[in-house]
Structures are given as structure tokens and as C-alpha cells.
Tab-separated table of C-alpha atoms in Angstrom:
chain	number	residue	atom	x	y	z
A	1	UNK	CA	92.487	144.749	135.907
A	2	UNK	CA	94.256	147.554	134.005
A	3	UNK	CA	93.528	151.182	134.627
A	4	UNK	CA	90.956	152.840	132.370
A	5	UNK	CA	91.720	156.305	130.966
A	6	UNK	CA	89.895	158.300	128.315
A	7	UNK	CA	91.669	159.784	125.298
A	8	UNK	CA	91.746	163.190	127.031
A	9	UNK	CA	93.478	161.749	130.120
A	10	UNK	CA	90.561	161.492	132.563
A	11	UNK	CA	90.820	158.446	134.818
A	12	UNK	CA	87.754	156.209	135.007
A	13	UNK	CA	87.722	155.672	138.778
A	14	UNK	CA	85.844	152.498	139.744
A	15	UNK	CA	83.169	152.729	142.437
A	16	UNK	CA	84.414	152.026	145.991
A	17	UNK	CA	82.118	149.012	146.286
A	18	UNK	CA	80.812	146.593	143.711
A	19	UNK	CA	81.862	145.908	140.179
A	20	UNK	CA	83.217	148.621	137.851
A	21	UNK	CA	80.775	149.650	135.149
A	22	UNK	CA	83.305	149.484	132.278
A	23	UNK	CA	81.442	152.111	130.314
A	24	UNK	CA	82.848	152.702	126.830
A	25	UNK	CA	82.933	156.513	127.189
A	26	UNK	CA	84.263	159.028	129.704
A	27	UNK	CA	81.659	160.553	132.012
A	28	UNK	CA	83.579	163.869	131.994
A	29	UNK	CA	84.125	164.484	128.276
A	30	UNK	CA	82.465	161.663	126.324
A	31	UNK	CA	85.686	160.416	124.701
A	32	UNK	CA	86.340	156.650	124.428
A	33	UNK	CA	87.915	154.974	127.458
A	34	UNK	CA	90.927	152.719	126.844
A	35	UNK	CA	92.707	150.072	128.915
A	36	UNK	CA	95.768	149.547	126.738
A	37	UNK	CA	98.437	151.451	124.836
A	38	UNK	CA	97.320	152.305	121.296
A	39	UNK	CA	100.830	151.603	119.957
A	40	UNK	CA	101.669	148.224	121.509
A	41	UNK	CA	98.368	147.075	123.047
A	42	UNK	CA	99.942	146.468	126.462
A	43	UNK	CA	97.593	147.177	129.409
A	44	UNK	CA	97.797	150.561	131.127
A	45	UNK	CA	99.472	150.296	134.540
A	46	UNK	CA	97.399	150.402	137.705
A	47	UNK	CA	97.727	153.485	139.883
A	48	UNK	CA	100.537	153.165	142.445
A	49	UNK	CA	99.453	152.454	146.017
A	50	UNK	CA	98.237	155.653	147.645
A	51	UNK	CA	97.144	157.265	144.368
A	52	UNK	CA	93.540	157.263	143.200
A	53	UNK	CA	94.475	158.541	139.790
A	54	UNK	CA	97.628	157.950	137.802
A	55	UNK	CA	97.909	159.122	134.215
A	56	UNK	CA	101.196	158.041	132.622
A	57	UNK	CA	102.465	160.325	129.869
A	58	UNK	CA	104.090	157.494	127.882
A	59	UNK	CA	103.784	153.729	127.643
A	60	UNK	CA	106.205	151.913	129.913
A	61	UNK	CA	106.456	149.074	127.376
A	62	UNK	CA	107.038	150.791	124.027
A	63	UNK	CA	107.854	154.355	125.155
A	64	UNK	CA	105.345	156.031	122.861
A	65	UNK	CA	103.317	158.946	124.239
A	66	UNK	CA	99.711	158.073	125.023
A	67	UNK	CA	96.919	159.842	123.125
A	68	UNK	CA	96.213	162.264	125.989
A	69	UNK	CA	99.877	163.294	126.019
A	70	UNK	CA	99.803	163.834	122.256
A	71	UNK	CA	96.645	165.928	122.539
A	72	UNK	CA	98.016	168.107	125.347
A	73	UNK	CA	101.296	168.535	123.487
A	74	UNK	CA	99.477	169.544	120.305
A	75	UNK	CA	97.239	171.951	122.229
A	76	UNK	CA	100.304	173.652	123.716
A	77	UNK	CA	101.968	173.871	120.281
A	78	UNK	CA	98.772	175.289	118.765
A	79	UNK	CA	98.555	177.943	121.492
A	80	UNK	CA	102.197	178.874	120.963
A	81	UNK	CA	101.764	179.068	117.182
A	82	UNK	CA	98.585	181.115	117.565
A	83	UNK	CA	100.449	183.710	119.612
A	84	UNK	CA	103.806	183.770	117.773
A	85	UNK	CA	102.713	182.600	114.298
A	86	UNK	CA	105.584	183.948	112.139
A	87	UNK	CA	108.629	182.575	113.972
A	88	UNK	CA	109.138	179.058	112.565
A	89	UNK	CA	112.433	178.547	114.391
A	90	UNK	CA	110.817	179.257	117.780
A	91	UNK	CA	107.883	176.984	116.969
A	92	UNK	CA	110.265	174.122	116.055
A	93	UNK	CA	112.297	174.666	119.207
A	94	UNK	CA	109.118	174.829	121.293
A	95	UNK	CA	107.906	171.477	119.909
A	96	UNK	CA	111.302	169.835	120.572
A	97	UNK	CA	111.536	171.110	124.153
A	98	UNK	CA	107.918	170.211	124.834
A	99	UNK	CA	108.595	166.642	123.704
A	100	UNK	CA	111.479	166.356	126.204
A	101	UNK	CA	109.245	167.665	128.983
A	102	UNK	CA	106.280	165.439	128.082
A	103	UNK	CA	108.489	162.344	127.960
A	104	UNK	CA	110.462	163.452	131.046
A	105	UNK	CA	113.723	162.610	129.274
A	106	UNK	CA	117.182	163.233	130.693
A	107	UNK	CA	117.036	166.614	128.917
A	108	UNK	CA	113.749	167.649	130.591
A	109	UNK	CA	115.414	170.069	133.027
A	110	UNK	CA	117.321	171.764	130.209
A	111	UNK	CA	114.136	171.779	128.145
A	112	UNK	CA	112.252	173.518	130.974
A	113	UNK	CA	114.862	176.301	131.060
A	114	UNK	CA	114.620	176.704	127.289
A	115	UNK	CA	110.817	176.566	127.526
A	116	UNK	CA	110.856	179.411	130.054
A	117	UNK	CA	112.803	181.529	127.557
A	118	UNK	CA	110.431	180.632	124.742
A	119	UNK	CA	107.391	181.487	126.859
A	120	UNK	CA	108.676	185.049	127.222
A	121	UNK	CA	107.853	185.451	123.507
A	122	UNK	CA	104.127	184.977	124.102
A	123	UNK	CA	101.654	186.917	126.205
A	124	UNK	CA	101.344	186.102	129.891
A	125	UNK	CA	97.846	184.658	129.443
A	126	UNK	CA	99.013	182.310	126.682
A	127	UNK	CA	102.099	181.369	128.713
A	128	UNK	CA	99.856	180.505	131.671
A	129	UNK	CA	97.607	178.337	129.518
A	130	UNK	CA	100.622	176.544	128.045
A	131	UNK	CA	102.060	175.958	131.533
A	132	UNK	CA	98.756	174.416	132.588
A	133	UNK	CA	98.707	172.125	129.562
A	134	UNK	CA	102.253	170.789	129.837
A	135	UNK	CA	102.091	169.535	133.392
A	136	UNK	CA	103.548	166.175	132.391
A	137	UNK	CA	106.069	166.039	135.215
A	138	UNK	CA	105.470	167.514	138.669
A	139	UNK	CA	109.105	168.605	138.995
A	140	UNK	CA	109.190	170.351	135.620
A	141	UNK	CA	105.779	171.898	136.195
A	142	UNK	CA	106.951	173.269	139.540
A	143	UNK	CA	110.036	174.756	137.883
A	144	UNK	CA	107.842	176.398	135.240
A	145	UNK	CA	105.394	177.761	137.829
A	146	UNK	CA	108.150	179.312	139.949
A	147	UNK	CA	109.738	181.300	137.122
């Protein structure tokens, strides 16, 4: 049985005993719960052994970001734009670097360094909110937290 995740990235954890309820909506936010990638319709992977919750950023079959990744990415971009609104070059760079971090590409480490520089252009509160949103990779998130 594939993992069930809502469009905001909350994992629908089955009860420890008995049959899962397979409710159509998330009990945390009310968004629809999905079992497959919206782009290629392949089932979401089960959580690795030892993990109760596993929320992949991108589909392992087609490589497209899942809806929850898109929403978090857009929220971070919106926060950045809200704070720095008139600097189109910085906004474009922010979106590019955020994509590398969200997808955990081979350029993610470089992107995190560039992201740290970009976050100096916004207030510390906004930077903190953005850091919280873009925790797509534990390693990158740790690098961002420690700077």
C-alpha cells in the first residue's frame, strides 16, 4: 500500500492496529490526501524502515516536485518578494537557488551558500520563516540554520 500524503505535506499515518481509514482529506489541514504523483501517477513510496513519516520532495519516477514541495517553494518565494519587492534580479536568483535546494540537486550546496547571501537582504524574521519553509534536505537545512 502506498504512503498517503496531503497536498500540504502532512503524512496520513495509519493506526497501529486495524485497517487504515483511507479518509479523502487530511485531519490536520483538510486538504485532499493523495497516494500517487500528480505528474506520472506512480504510487508514493512507503516510508523507509525506522521512519514513521517520510515526505519526498520530488517523485522518484518522473523527478517532478510534489505539490507540497511546490507550495512550500512558492510560500518561500512569496515571503522573499514581500520583503524585497523591487529587486527582480534577487527574486529570480532566489527562485533558482530554492529550486536546487528543494530538488537536492548536485548544486544544492552551492545554492545554500548563495541562499545565505540572499537571505541577508531580508529581515531576520522573514529569513527565519524562509529557512523553516525550505527544509527540503536535512543537510542543507542544517547548513542554513548554522549560518
